[in-house]
Tab-separated table of C-alpha atoms in Angstrom:
chain	number	residue	atom	x	y	z
A	160	UNK	CA	-1.458	8.321	13.720
A	161	UNK	CA	0.643	6.125	11.450
A	162	UNK	CA	-0.963	4.481	8.402
A	163	UNK	CA	0.491	1.974	5.949
A	164	UNK	CA	-0.691	2.623	2.406
A	165	UNK	CA	-1.232	-0.301	0.093
A	166	UNK	CA	-1.250	-0.438	-3.732
A	167	UNK	CA	-5.050	-0.934	-3.672
A	168	UNK	CA	-5.474	2.481	-2.049
A	169	UNK	CA	-3.039	4.216	-4.359
A	170	UNK	CA	-4.891	2.825	-7.349
A	171	UNK	CA	-8.287	3.830	-5.944
A	172	UNK	CA	-7.015	7.374	-5.316
A	173	UNK	CA	-5.590	7.763	-8.843
A	174	UNK	CA	-8.205	5.950	-10.967
A	175	UNK	CA	-11.485	7.917	-11.279
A	176	UNK	CA	-13.113	4.748	-12.644
A	177	UNK	CA	-12.183	2.624	-9.607
A	178	UNK	CA	-15.225	1.618	-7.560
A	179	UNK	CA	-13.529	2.901	-4.417
A	180	UNK	CA	-12.281	6.156	-5.954
A	181	UNK	CA	-14.588	8.602	-4.189
A	182	UNK	CA	-14.076	6.961	-0.773
A	183	UNK	CA	-10.311	6.724	-1.323
A	184	UNK	CA	-9.924	10.321	-2.498
A	185	UNK	CA	-11.881	11.637	0.471
A	186	UNK	CA	-9.817	9.587	2.898
A	187	UNK	CA	-6.523	10.616	1.236
A	188	UNK	CA	-7.403	14.291	1.572
A	189	UNK	CA	-8.232	13.748	5.235
A	190	UNK	CA	-4.921	12.022	5.893
A	191	UNK	CA	-2.857	14.635	4.139
A	192	UNK	CA	-4.650	17.632	5.616
A	193	UNK	CA	-4.413	16.189	9.180
A	194	UNK	CA	-0.709	15.477	8.918
A	195	UNK	CA	-1.135	11.690	9.296
A	196	UNK	CA	2.174	9.853	8.967
A	197	UNK	CA	1.821	7.810	5.792
A	198	UNK	CA	4.078	4.770	5.328
A	199	UNK	CA	4.552	2.264	2.511
A	200	UNK	CA	7.330	-0.022	1.410
A	201	UNK	CA	9.448	-0.164	-1.713
A	202	UNK	CA	7.713	-3.363	-2.811
A	203	UNK	CA	4.374	-1.563	-2.823
A	204	UNK	CA	5.959	1.255	-4.814
A	205	UNK	CA	7.249	-1.130	-7.503
A	206	UNK	CA	3.829	-2.793	-7.732
A	207	UNK	CA	1.998	0.558	-7.796
A	208	UNK	CA	4.303	2.057	-10.511
A	209	UNK	CA	3.785	-1.018	-12.731
A	210	UNK	CA	0.021	-1.158	-12.337
A	211	UNK	CA	-0.498	2.585	-12.679
A	212	UNK	CA	1.642	2.609	-15.854
A	213	UNK	CA	-0.245	-0.351	-17.313
A	214	UNK	CA	-3.758	0.770	-16.386
A	215	UNK	CA	-3.603	4.553	-16.416
A	216	UNK	CA	-0.497	5.551	-18.428
A	217	UNK	CA	2.595	7.594	-17.908
A	218	UNK	CA	0.869	10.820	-16.991
A	219	UNK	CA	-0.608	9.060	-13.933
A	220	UNK	CA	2.811	7.647	-13.102
A	221	UNK	CA	4.219	11.160	-13.174
A	222	UNK	CA	1.355	12.424	-10.939
A	223	UNK	CA	2.010	9.588	-8.482
A	224	UNK	CA	5.774	10.273	-8.494
A	225	UNK	CA	5.462	14.059	-8.116
A	226	UNK	CA	2.329	14.488	-5.971
A	227	UNK	CA	2.012	11.380	-3.812
A	228	UNK	CA	5.422	9.880	-3.336
A	229	UNK	CA	6.928	12.920	-1.571
A	230	UNK	CA	4.220	12.620	1.119
A	231	UNK	CA	5.276	9.065	2.046
A	232	UNK	CA	7.727	7.527	4.481
A	233	UNK	CA	9.170	4.587	2.513
A	234	UNK	CA	10.350	1.488	4.384
A	235	UNK	CA	12.965	-0.326	2.326
A	236	UNK	CA	12.534	-4.082	2.595
A	237	UNK	CA	15.768	-5.669	3.767
A	238	UNK	CA	16.920	-9.242	3.407
A	239	UNK	CA	15.394	-10.383	6.704
A	240	UNK	CA	11.968	-8.878	5.932
A	241	UNK	CA	12.041	-10.253	2.424
A	242	UNK	CA	12.834	-13.717	3.773
A	243	UNK	CA	10.029	-13.522	6.310
A	244	UNK	CA	7.687	-12.449	3.555
A	245	UNK	CA	8.682	-15.383	1.356
A	246	UNK	CA	8.257	-17.788	4.276
A	247	UNK	CA	4.797	-16.386	5.020
A	248	UNK	CA	3.808	-16.610	1.359
A	249	UNK	CA	4.927	-20.215	1.067
A	250	UNK	CA	3.265	-21.209	4.357
A	251	UNK	CA	-0.005	-19.616	3.309
A	252	UNK	CA	0.132	-21.348	-0.075
A	253	UNK	CA	-2.638	-19.153	-1.458
A	254	UNK	CA	-2.664	-18.073	-5.116
A	255	UNK	CA	-4.162	-14.635	-4.545
A	256	UNK	CA	-1.822	-13.638	-1.690
A	257	UNK	CA	1.329	-11.974	-3.041
A	258	UNK	CA	4.875	-11.522	-1.865
A	259	UNK	CA	4.214	-7.777	-1.887
A	260	UNK	CA	1.321	-8.365	0.601
A	261	UNK	CA	3.406	-10.630	2.836
A	262	UNK	CA	6.406	-8.260	2.839
A	263	UNK	CA	4.041	-5.403	3.626
A	264	UNK	CA	2.621	-7.272	6.633
A	265	UNK	CA	6.116	-7.967	7.892
A	266	UNK	CA	7.150	-4.301	7.451
A	267	UNK	CA	3.995	-3.185	9.275
A	268	UNK	CA	4.742	-5.506	12.197
A	269	UNK	CA	8.379	-4.370	12.374
A	270	UNK	CA	7.305	-0.712	12.352
A	271	UNK	CA	4.529	-1.288	14.856
A	272	UNK	CA	1.864	-0.011	12.433
A	273	UNK	CA	-1.580	-1.499	13.075
A	274	UNK	CA	-3.657	0.384	10.519
A	275	UNK	CA	-3.625	0.159	6.671
A	276	UNK	CA	-5.210	2.332	4.054
A	277	UNK	CA	-6.167	-0.582	1.856
A	278	UNK	CA	-8.989	-2.134	-0.126
A	279	UNK	CA	-7.264	-5.528	-0.011
A	280	UNK	CA	-9.015	-7.881	2.414
A	281	UNK	CA	-5.758	-9.647	3.158
A	282	UNK	CA	-4.761	-6.894	5.549
A	283	UNK	CA	-7.852	-7.469	7.705
A	284	UNK	CA	-7.203	-11.235	7.609
A	285	UNK	CA	-3.811	-10.563	9.111
A	286	UNK	CA	-5.359	-8.615	11.983
A	287	UNK	CA	-4.718	-5.107	10.760
A	288	UNK	CA	-7.379	-2.407	10.917
A	289	UNK	CA	-8.264	-1.227	7.428
A	290	UNK	CA	-9.318	2.375	6.752
A	291	UNK	CA	-10.942	2.580	3.385
């Protein structure tokens, strides 16, 4: 099974105070122990690093970098995927939908990934199955 991991899931796994932490931690352990192929994109990584640093501090950034990042297949957003993400963002014209979200959706479609580990409802709205 191939799963795309969103920032919302990374934050829930790392932050013991997150309302989804217990569920996220359990699911993360299941994915890792079963050998699930975990994907994300570089835009999600930039967003995750920034939010983890701001909310949880540098020790959590180090934990993410050393313990989680090596387990991921990272899809690097190219110019075409970036452009498609920008177009989708502008077409949607929604304040709470981000370029990171739209680029992630495009990356998932290009990779043929239909399932996301995410607590962000936008993935479901785009027709992806969410596994919280």
